[in-house]
Amino acid sequence: MNNVFVICEIEEGKVADVSLELMTKGRSLANQLNCKLEALVLGHNLKGIEKELYPYGADVVHIGDDERLEPYTTLPFTSIIVNLFEKEKPQVALLGASTFGRDLGPRVSSALVSGLTADCTSLEIGPHEDKKAGKTYENLLYQIRPAFGGNIVATIINPDCRPQMATVREGVMKKEIYDATYKGKVNNLEVDKILKPEDLVVKVIERHMEKSKVNIKNSSIIVAGGYGVGSKENFAQLEELAEVLGGEVGASRAAVDAGYASHERQIGQTGVTVRPKLYIACGISGQIQHTAGMEESSMIIAINNDPNAPINKLADYAITGDVGEVVPKLIKFYKQNTK
Amino acid sequence: MGLKIVVLAKQVPDTRNVGKDAMKADGTVNRAALPAIFNPEDLNALEQALRLKDTYPGTEVSILTMGPGRAADVIREGLYRGADNGFLLTDRAFAGSDTLATSYALSCAIRKMDKYDLIIAGRQAIDGDTAQVGPQVAEKLGLPQVTYAEEVLSADKKKIVIKRRLERGVETVEMPLPGVITVNASAPDCRPRNAKLLMKFKHAKTITERQSESEDYIDLTADRPYLNIEEWSVNDIETDVNWLGLSGSPTKVKKIENVVFQAKEAKRLTPADEEIDELMKELIANHTIG
């Protein structure tokens, strides 16, 4: 009772990265709160799935395995989760801010009248004093997120309703094995008893999922381009630099919108969050929406025509010049010096 | 076959243009200090409704918005583009609502509207980016939902087939009606204002707005009922006040911080050969690359 829950998402038969990242966060929250960490997995053909979750510190893995739960649809998932949460009364429930979590989370929180904070960038535990009501609270979940197009950062709390629910985007939390030999237990859910015919009214007729080919999130070197790169052809130079350095190409939203790079390479608040060893920002001005997704990079090199571009305030090295001139030189001198 | 469609639209502060006085002391948004626009994805939602109206004559598109009096602009904007009528839900009792309290109030207003087949909203609003109100309205009304919609492929009185745009692919789903759809920015843009509709509806006003008009205006509207924008206060809809506004909002804003870049001194370089060469040597020497 009153534990920390992570609602896990299944991708190609495995627990999705974003869910494992939340397991890591959930474990540390549970340790702080001195409670258990429980995972919830719904889908079909999930045999052995708990083994993926134990090393992240799962004390209990709730599994609902039924052919009607694959592919995902909102209503049956909601019914099962609401049913479980009404019994277990979690104090915290986390889920990924993916299309899955952003479809399911609000539905569940509305049914439980619990409140939900979307796209959190940080989760902490802390106290709260409500001076007006003369009440104090201990151990609340601080749900911290940018709002207002990234112009402010708000700390949201949920003093009285439970669970305290939050979604978090992929890549924001760090995935770390807690204990490779950790053992929890499985609780098999009686899906058949919970599902009603009205839960199954939405039908998935067709589904085309592309395997994600690029993995910029785990790359230690990222060469990212913005609108200032100017053309798809110039973007090819960035690809060459990334290849030479053994990195990946990323892009700002403006570059993706302009068609220079594919959507899956988008970095920033509405894309992925990355924290590579080296981030080379080419022709990126440095809007907060972009920097929110890369500011934790260990080293940042900015290449921009404008010496006053905001990105230079974050950069360790700011090269004032044309991307088209600088990038080939980076390639050239890298090759010369590594011979 | 005409459908009855409710489009949920929100007037939002233009977050690309935020000044210092944008937040009030209690951490809620000072909307009065910001330029107000029609939430972009709600325009994508309106377009989907108008396309259904094009395809199925007899379809009626109503705009529902909650906000201060000036949010009536959103309704007029919708009328200029082809919506049939609009409803403004406005009351101090709704102030400070989080997404759940907002969804509850909207669902109460929808219950009061005539029978509806379909509710369409934008996926999310640019001031909060939460994407919660659509699914929560659906839950409050006990309706099925389809989020991240990009295109309505077909519809009849009983069901609708929708293409969804997900992170890693597309999905086609069938939902029985009535139901709720939220529409992505990747869906087609909304059509522009129509000149004839602009002429027809430019004097459309709420009862509050009419009070400051001259007698000429009252005469003008007397035989033009379509110029009335329905305005509802909390007393016009059936609600439990405990579920409204701040008291109906489980989430509270504890703290607001303005975003400031950490001051850090960047090493300034030019594209000169020796400087780039030196940089590369440094990066290789400290094992950042290579």
JSON list of C-alpha atoms in Angstrom, two decimals, chain A residues 11 71-72 74-75 97-99 102-103 106-107 109-111 113-119 127-129 142 145 147-159 161 170 201-210 212 221 245 269 277-278 286 288 291 299 301 307 310 312-321 325-326 329-330 332-334 336-338, chain B residues 13 15-16 18 22-23 29 34 98-100 123-124 126-132 135-140 142-148 161 164-176 243 250-259 261-274 276-277 279-284 286-290:
[
{"chain": "A", "resi": 11, "resn": "GLU", "atom": "CA", "xyz": [7.86, -1.62, -27.15]},
{"chain": "A", "resi": 71, "resn": "PRO", "atom": "CA", "xyz": [-2.03, -3.23, -29.30]},
{"chain": "A", "resi": 72, "resn": "TYR", "atom": "CA", "xyz": [-2.59, -0.55, -26.68]},
{"chain": "A", "resi": 74, "resn": "THR", "atom": "CA", "xyz": [-6.97, 3.68, -23.85]},
{"chain": "A", "resi": 75, "resn": "LEU", "atom": "CA", "xyz": [-10.05, 2.22, -22.21]},
{"chain": "A", "resi": 97, "resn": "ALA", "atom": "CA", "xyz": [5.42, 11.33, -21.58]},
{"chain": "A", "resi": 98, "resn": "SER", "atom": "CA", "xyz": [5.15, 9.35, -24.81]},
{"chain": "A", "resi": 99, "resn": "THR", "atom": "CA", "xyz": [2.01, 9.19, -26.96]},
{"chain": "A", "resi": 102, "resn": "ARG", "atom": "CA", "xyz": [0.05, 11.25, -22.62]},
{"chain": "A", "resi": 103, "resn": "ASP", "atom": "CA", "xyz": [-3.03, 9.37, -23.83]},
{"chain": "A", "resi": 106, "resn": "PRO", "atom": "CA", "xyz": [-4.89, 12.03, -18.07]},
{"chain": "A", "resi": 107, "resn": "ARG", "atom": "CA", "xyz": [-7.61, 9.41, -18.47]},
{"chain": "A", "resi": 109, "resn": "SER", "atom": "CA", "xyz": [-5.89, 10.70, -13.29]},
{"chain": "A", "resi": 110, "resn": "SER", "atom": "CA", "xyz": [-9.32, 12.03, -14.25]},
{"chain": "A", "resi": 111, "resn": "ALA", "atom": "CA", "xyz": [-10.97, 8.78, -13.18]},
{"chain": "A", "resi": 113, "resn": "VAL", "atom": "CA", "xyz": [-9.49, 12.63, -9.46]},
{"chain": "A", "resi": 114, "resn": "SER", "atom": "CA", "xyz": [-5.82, 12.69, -8.66]},
{"chain": "A", "resi": 115, "resn": "GLY", "atom": "CA", "xyz": [-4.18, 15.42, -10.73]},
{"chain": "A", "resi": 116, "resn": "LEU", "atom": "CA", "xyz": [-1.31, 14.90, -13.13]},
{"chain": "A", "resi": 117, "resn": "THR", "atom": "CA", "xyz": [1.72, 16.96, -14.10]},
{"chain": "A", "resi": 118, "resn": "ALA", "atom": "CA", "xyz": [2.88, 16.54, -17.68]},
{"chain": "A", "resi": 119, "resn": "ASP", "atom": "CA", "xyz": [6.43, 16.44, -19.03]},
{"chain": "A", "resi": 127, "resn": "PRO", "atom": "CA", "xyz": [7.77, 19.41, 2.47]},
{"chain": "A", "resi": 128, "resn": "HIS", "atom": "CA", "xyz": [5.08, 22.02, 1.96]},
{"chain": "A", "resi": 129, "resn": "GLU", "atom": "CA", "xyz": [3.40, 24.49, 4.22]},
{"chain": "A", "resi": 142, "resn": "TYR", "atom": "CA", "xyz": [7.80, 18.09, -6.28]},
{"chain": "A", "resi": 145, "resn": "ARG", "atom": "CA", "xyz": [8.51, 21.31, -15.32]},
{"chain": "A", "resi": 147, "resn": "ALA", "atom": "CA", "xyz": [5.80, 25.93, -18.70]},
{"chain": "A", "resi": 148, "resn": "PHE", "atom": "CA", "xyz": [4.77, 28.83, -20.85]},
{"chain": "A", "resi": 149, "resn": "GLY", "atom": "CA", "xyz": [6.84, 27.79, -23.83]},
{"chain": "A", "resi": 150, "resn": "GLY", "atom": "CA", "xyz": [9.86, 27.25, -21.61]},
{"chain": "A", "resi": 151, "resn": "ASN", "atom": "CA", "xyz": [9.91, 30.78, -20.21]},
{"chain": "A", "resi": 152, "resn": "ILE", "atom": "CA", "xyz": [9.34, 29.65, -16.64]},
{"chain": "A", "resi": 153, "resn": "VAL", "atom": "CA", "xyz": [10.01, 26.58, -14.55]},
{"chain": "A", "resi": 154, "resn": "ALA", "atom": "CA", "xyz": [7.18, 25.63, -12.22]},
{"chain": "A", "resi": 155, "resn": "THR", "atom": "CA", "xyz": [7.19, 23.36, -9.19]},
{"chain": "A", "resi": 156, "resn": "ILE", "atom": "CA", "xyz": [3.82, 21.64, -8.95]},
{"chain": "A", "resi": 157, "resn": "ILE", "atom": "CA", "xyz": [2.59, 19.77, -5.91]},
{"chain": "A", "resi": 158, "resn": "ASN", "atom": "CA", "xyz": [-0.41, 17.68, -5.21]},
{"chain": "A", "resi": 159, "resn": "PRO", "atom": "CA", "xyz": [-1.01, 18.02, -1.45]},
{"chain": "A", "resi": 161, "resn": "CYS", "atom": "CA", "xyz": [-5.08, 13.79, -3.69]},
{"chain": "A", "resi": 170, "resn": "GLU", "atom": "CA", "xyz": [12.26, 9.87, -22.68]},
{"chain": "A", "resi": 201, "resn": "VAL", "atom": "CA", "xyz": [-15.18, -0.30, -28.34]},
{"chain": "A", "resi": 202, "resn": "VAL", "atom": "CA", "xyz": [-12.16, 1.40, -29.95]},
{"chain": "A", "resi": 203, "resn": "LYS", "atom": "CA", "xyz": [-10.52, -0.86, -32.53]},
{"chain": "A", "resi": 204, "resn": "VAL", "atom": "CA", "xyz": [-7.08, -0.56, -34.04]},
{"chain": "A", "resi": 205, "resn": "ILE", "atom": "CA", "xyz": [-7.54, -1.37, -37.72]},
{"chain": "A", "resi": 206, "resn": "GLU", "atom": "CA", "xyz": [-4.01, -0.87, -38.93]},
{"chain": "A", "resi": 207, "resn": "ARG", "atom": "CA", "xyz": [-0.64, -0.08, -37.45]},
{"chain": "A", "resi": 208, "resn": "HIS", "atom": "CA", "xyz": [2.66, 0.85, -39.06]},
{"chain": "A", "resi": 209, "resn": "MET", "atom": "CA", "xyz": [5.44, 1.18, -36.57]},
{"chain": "A", "resi": 210, "resn": "GLU", "atom": "CA", "xyz": [8.90, 2.02, -37.76]},
{"chain": "A", "resi": 212, "resn": "SER", "atom": "CA", "xyz": [13.68, 3.49, -34.40]},
{"chain": "A", "resi": 221, "resn": "ILE", "atom": "CA", "xyz": [29.04, 13.00, -29.43]},
{"chain": "A", "resi": 245, "resn": "LEU", "atom": "CA", "xyz": [33.92, 11.81, -34.83]},
{"chain": "A", "resi": 269, "resn": "GLN", "atom": "CA", "xyz": [11.61, 20.24, -25.12]},
{"chain": "A", "resi": 277, "resn": "LYS", "atom": "CA", "xyz": [30.18, 14.34, -23.79]},
{"chain": "A", "resi": 278, "resn": "LEU", "atom": "CA", "xyz": [30.40, 16.77, -26.69]},
{"chain": "A", "resi": 286, "resn": "GLY", "atom": "CA", "xyz": [19.74, 28.72, -28.76]},
{"chain": "A", "resi": 288, "resn": "ILE", "atom": "CA", "xyz": [15.13, 27.79, -24.62]},
{"chain": "A", "resi": 291, "resn": "THR", "atom": "CA", "xyz": [18.60, 24.28, -24.97]},
{"chain": "A", "resi": 299, "resn": "MET", "atom": "CA", "xyz": [31.06, 20.31, -23.46]},
{"chain": "A", "resi": 301, "resn": "ILE", "atom": "CA", "xyz": [30.85, 24.07, -29.09]},
{"chain": "A", "resi": 307, "resn": "PRO", "atom": "CA", "xyz": [28.41, 36.60, -32.03]},
{"chain": "A", "resi": 310, "resn": "PRO", "atom": "CA", "xyz": [22.01, 33.00, -27.01]},
{"chain": "A", "resi": 312, "resn": "ASN", "atom": "CA", "xyz": [27.01, 31.23, -26.93]},
{"chain": "A", "resi": 313, "resn": "LYS", "atom": "CA", "xyz": [26.01, 31.83, -23.32]},
{"chain": "A", "resi": 314, "resn": "LEU", "atom": "CA", "xyz": [25.90, 28.07, -22.79]},
{"chain": "A", "resi": 315, "resn": "ALA", "atom": "CA", "xyz": [28.90, 27.25, -24.92]},
{"chain": "A", "resi": 316, "resn": "ASP", "atom": "CA", "xyz": [32.41, 26.38, -23.80]},
{"chain": "A", "resi": 317, "resn": "TYR", "atom": "CA", "xyz": [33.70, 27.41, -27.22]},
{"chain": "A", "resi": 318, "resn": "ALA", "atom": "CA", "xyz": [31.91, 29.88, -29.44]},
{"chain": "A", "resi": 319, "resn": "ILE", "atom": "CA", "xyz": [33.14, 30.01, -33.01]},
{"chain": "A", "resi": 320, "resn": "THR", "atom": "CA", "xyz": [31.84, 33.04, -34.86]},
{"chain": "A", "resi": 321, "resn": "GLY", "atom": "CA", "xyz": [31.64, 32.12, -38.53]},
{"chain": "A", "resi": 325, "resn": "GLU", "atom": "CA", "xyz": [33.33, 27.12, -43.62]},
{"chain": "A", "resi": 326, "resn": "VAL", "atom": "CA", "xyz": [33.94, 25.87, -40.08]},
{"chain": "A", "resi": 329, "resn": "LYS", "atom": "CA", "xyz": [37.81, 22.62, -41.15]},
{"chain": "A", "resi": 330, "resn": "LEU", "atom": "CA", "xyz": [36.81, 20.68, -38.06]},
{"chain": "A", "resi": 332, "resn": "LYS", "atom": "CA", "xyz": [40.18, 18.42, -41.75]},
{"chain": "A", "resi": 333, "resn": "PHE", "atom": "CA", "xyz": [42.02, 19.25, -38.53]},
{"chain": "A", "resi": 334, "resn": "TYR", "atom": "CA", "xyz": [40.53, 16.32, -36.67]},
{"chain": "A", "resi": 336, "resn": "GLN", "atom": "CA", "xyz": [45.26, 15.73, -39.35]},
{"chain": "A", "resi": 337, "resn": "ASN", "atom": "CA", "xyz": [45.67, 15.50, -35.61]},
{"chain": "A", "resi": 338, "resn": "THR", "atom": "CA", "xyz": [44.59, 11.88, -35.24]},
{"chain": "B", "resi": 13, "resn": "PRO", "atom": "CA", "xyz": [-1.19, 33.82, -24.29]},
{"chain": "B", "resi": 15, "resn": "THR", "atom": "CA", "xyz": [4.13, 32.21, -25.30]},
{"chain": "B", "resi": 16, "resn": "ARG", "atom": "CA", "xyz": [6.62, 33.40, -27.87]},
{"chain": "B", "resi": 18, "resn": "VAL", "atom": "CA", "xyz": [6.24, 36.70, -22.63]},
{"chain": "B", "resi": 22, "resn": "ALA", "atom": "CA", "xyz": [3.19, 37.55, -17.01]},
{"chain": "B", "resi": 23, "resn": "MET", "atom": "CA", "xyz": [2.87, 35.81, -13.66]},
{"chain": "B", "resi": 29, "resn": "VAL", "atom": "CA", "xyz": [-0.83, 33.26, -15.17]},
{"chain": "B", "resi": 34, "resn": "LEU", "atom": "CA", "xyz": [-0.09, 38.94, -22.79]},
{"chain": "B", "resi": 98, "resn": "ASP", "atom": "CA", "xyz": [-5.88, 23.13, -13.27]},
{"chain": "B", "resi": 99, "resn": "THR", "atom": "CA", "xyz": [-6.51, 20.71, -16.14]},
{"chain": "B", "resi": 100, "resn": "LEU", "atom": "CA", "xyz": [-8.84, 18.53, -14.10]},
{"chain": "B", "resi": 123, "resn": "ARG", "atom": "CA", "xyz": [-3.96, 17.92, -28.73]},
{"chain": "B", "resi": 124, "resn": "GLN", "atom": "CA", "xyz": [-2.55, 20.52, -26.32]},
{"chain": "B", "resi": 126, "resn": "ILE", "atom": "CA", "xyz": [0.89, 26.15, -26.04]},
{"chain": "B", "resi": 127, "resn": "ASP", "atom": "CA", "xyz": [0.69, 27.77, -22.60]},
{"chain": "B", "resi": 128, "resn": "GLY", "atom": "CA", "xyz": [0.71, 24.51, -20.68]},
{"chain": "B", "resi": 129, "resn": "ASP", "atom": "CA", "xyz": [1.61, 21.79, -23.21]},
{"chain": "B", "resi": 130, "resn": "THR", "atom": "CA", "xyz": [-0.12, 19.22, -21.00]},
{"chain": "B", "resi": 131, "resn": "ALA", "atom": "CA", "xyz": [-2.35, 17.43, -23.55]},
{"chain": "B", "resi": 132, "resn": "GLN", "atom": "CA", "xyz": [-4.64, 16.49, -20.66]},
{"chain": "B", "resi": 135, "resn": "PRO", "atom": "CA", "xyz": [-8.73, 12.85, -22.46]},
{"chain": "B", "resi": 136, "resn": "GLN", "atom": "CA", "xyz": [-10.07, 14.20, -19.17]},
{"chain": "B", "resi": 137, "resn": "VAL", "atom": "CA", "xyz": [-13.19, 15.65, -20.81]},
{"chain": "B", "resi": 138, "resn": "ALA", "atom": "CA", "xyz": [-13.71, 12.25, -22.45]},
{"chain": "B", "resi": 139, "resn": "GLU", "atom": "CA", "xyz": [-13.37, 10.50, -19.10]},
{"chain": "B", "resi": 140, "resn": "LYS", "atom": "CA", "xyz": [-15.73, 12.92, -17.36]},
{"chain": "B", "resi": 142, "resn": "GLY", "atom": "CA", "xyz": [-17.72, 8.57, -20.15]},
{"chain": "B", "resi": 143, "resn": "LEU", "atom": "CA", "xyz": [-16.80, 8.72, -23.83]},
{"chain": "B", "resi": 144, "resn": "PRO", "atom": "CA", "xyz": [-14.08, 6.91, -25.78]},
{"chain": "B", "resi": 145, "resn": "GLN", "atom": "CA", "xyz": [-11.11, 8.99, -26.97]},
{"chain": "B", "resi": 146, "resn": "VAL", "atom": "CA", "xyz": [-8.67, 9.09, -29.84]},
{"chain": "B", "resi": 147, "resn": "THR", "atom": "CA", "xyz": [-5.66, 11.35, -29.28]},
{"chain": "B", "resi": 148, "resn": "TYR", "atom": "CA", "xyz": [-2.92, 12.45, -31.69]},
{"chain": "B", "resi": 161, "resn": "VAL", "atom": "CA", "xyz": [-12.25, 6.14, -38.57]},
{"chain": "B", "resi": 164, "resn": "ARG", "atom": "CA", "xyz": [-3.26, 8.80, -35.59]},
{"chain": "B", "resi": 165, "resn": "ARG", "atom": "CA", "xyz": [0.29, 10.09, -35.72]},
{"chain": "B", "resi": 166, "resn": "LEU", "atom": "CA", "xyz": [2.45, 8.44, -33.06]},
{"chain": "B", "resi": 167, "resn": "GLU", "atom": "CA", "xyz": [6.13, 8.90, -32.23]},
{"chain": "B", "resi": 168, "resn": "ARG", "atom": "CA", "xyz": [7.24, 5.97, -34.29]},
{"chain": "B", "resi": 169, "resn": "GLY", "atom": "CA", "xyz": [4.49, 5.40, -36.77]},
{"chain": "B", "resi": 170, "resn": "VAL", "atom": "CA", "xyz": [0.87, 5.73, -37.72]},
{"chain": "B", "resi": 171, "resn": "GLU", "atom": "CA", "xyz": [-2.21, 3.90, -36.57]},
{"chain": "B", "resi": 172, "resn": "THR", "atom": "CA", "xyz": [-5.73, 3.72, -37.99]},
{"chain": "B", "resi": 173, "resn": "VAL", "atom": "CA", "xyz": [-8.46, 3.33, -35.38]},
{"chain": "B", "resi": 174, "resn": "GLU", "atom": "CA", "xyz": [-12.21, 3.06, -35.38]},
{"chain": "B", "resi": 175, "resn": "MET", "atom": "CA", "xyz": [-14.19, 4.70, -32.60]},
{"chain": "B", "resi": 176, "resn": "PRO", "atom": "CA", "xyz": [-17.94, 4.54, -32.01]},
{"chain": "B", "resi": 243, "resn": "TRP", "atom": "CA", "xyz": [-14.91, 20.59, -8.24]},
{"chain": "B", "resi": 250, "resn": "PRO", "atom": "CA", "xyz": [-5.64, 18.70, -7.09]},
{"chain": "B", "resi": 251, "resn": "THR", "atom": "CA", "xyz": [-2.40, 20.20, -8.40]},
{"chain": "B", "resi": 252, "resn": "LYS", "atom": "CA", "xyz": [-1.08, 23.46, -6.97]},
{"chain": "B", "resi": 253, "resn": "VAL", "atom": "CA", "xyz": [1.74, 25.69, -8.11]},
{"chain": "B", "resi": 254, "resn": "LYS", "atom": "CA", "xyz": [4.29, 25.74, -5.30]},
{"chain": "B", "resi": 255, "resn": "LYS", "atom": "CA", "xyz": [6.95, 27.84, -6.94]},
{"chain": "B", "resi": 256, "resn": "ILE", "atom": "CA", "xyz": [7.71, 29.63, -10.20]},
{"chain": "B", "resi": 257, "resn": "GLU", "atom": "CA", "xyz": [11.17, 30.47, -11.43]},
{"chain": "B", "resi": 258, "resn": "ASN", "atom": "CA", "xyz": [12.10, 32.48, -14.46]},
{"chain": "B", "resi": 259, "resn": "VAL", "atom": "CA", "xyz": [14.51, 30.79, -16.77]},
{"chain": "B", "resi": 261, "resn": "PHE", "atom": "CA", "xyz": [20.93, 31.14, -18.65]},
{"chain": "B", "resi": 262, "resn": "GLN", "atom": "CA", "xyz": [23.78, 30.33, -16.35]},
{"chain": "B", "resi": 263, "resn": "ALA", "atom": "CA", "xyz": [26.48, 32.88, -16.95]},
{"chain": "B", "resi": 264, "resn": "LYS", "atom": "CA", "xyz": [29.43, 31.02, -18.32]},
{"chain": "B", "resi": 265, "resn": "GLU", "atom": "CA", "xyz": [32.28, 32.53, -20.24]},
{"chain": "B", "resi": 266, "resn": "ALA", "atom": "CA", "xyz": [32.67, 30.93, -23.64]},
{"chain": "B", "resi": 267, "resn": "LYS", "atom": "CA", "xyz": [36.08, 30.86, -25.26]},
{"chain": "B", "resi": 268, "resn": "ARG", "atom": "CA", "xyz": [35.68, 32.92, -28.43]},
{"chain": "B", "resi": 269, "resn": "LEU", "atom": "CA", "xyz": [37.18, 31.57, -31.64]},
{"chain": "B", "resi": 270, "resn": "THR", "atom": "CA", "xyz": [37.30, 32.60, -35.28]},
{"chain": "B", "resi": 271, "resn": "PRO", "atom": "CA", "xyz": [37.32, 30.17, -38.21]},
{"chain": "B", "resi": 272, "resn": "ALA", "atom": "CA", "xyz": [41.05, 30.77, -38.77]},
{"chain": "B", "resi": 273, "resn": "ASP", "atom": "CA", "xyz": [42.97, 27.57, -39.48]},
{"chain": "B", "resi": 274, "resn": "GLU", "atom": "CA", "xyz": [45.32, 27.79, -36.52]},
{"chain": "B", "resi": 276, "resn": "ILE", "atom": "CA", "xyz": [40.46, 25.36, -35.31]},
{"chain": "B", "resi": 277, "resn": "ASP", "atom": "CA", "xyz": [43.62, 23.28, -35.32]},
{"chain": "B", "resi": 279, "resn": "LEU", "atom": "CA", "xyz": [40.75, 23.48, -30.69]},
{"chain": "B", "resi": 280, "resn": "MET", "atom": "CA", "xyz": [40.96, 20.00, -32.18]},
{"chain": "B", "resi": 281, "resn": "LYS", "atom": "CA", "xyz": [44.30, 19.35, -30.47]},
{"chain": "B", "resi": 282, "resn": "GLU", "atom": "CA", "xyz": [42.77, 20.40, -27.15]},
{"chain": "B", "resi": 283, "resn": "LEU", "atom": "CA", "xyz": [39.71, 18.16, -27.56]},
{"chain": "B", "resi": 284, "resn": "ILE", "atom": "CA", "xyz": [41.85, 15.19, -28.49]},
{"chain": "B", "resi": 286, "resn": "ASN", "atom": "CA", "xyz": [41.47, 15.90, -23.02]},
{"chain": "B", "resi": 287, "resn": "HIS", "atom": "CA", "xyz": [39.83, 12.79, -24.55]},
{"chain": "B", "resi": 288, "resn": "THR", "atom": "CA", "xyz": [36.61, 14.55, -25.52]},
{"chain": "B", "resi": 289, "resn": "ILE", "atom": "CA", "xyz": [37.07, 13.12, -28.99]},
{"chain": "B", "resi": 290, "resn": "GLY", "atom": "CA", "xyz": [39.34, 10.61, -30.64]}
]
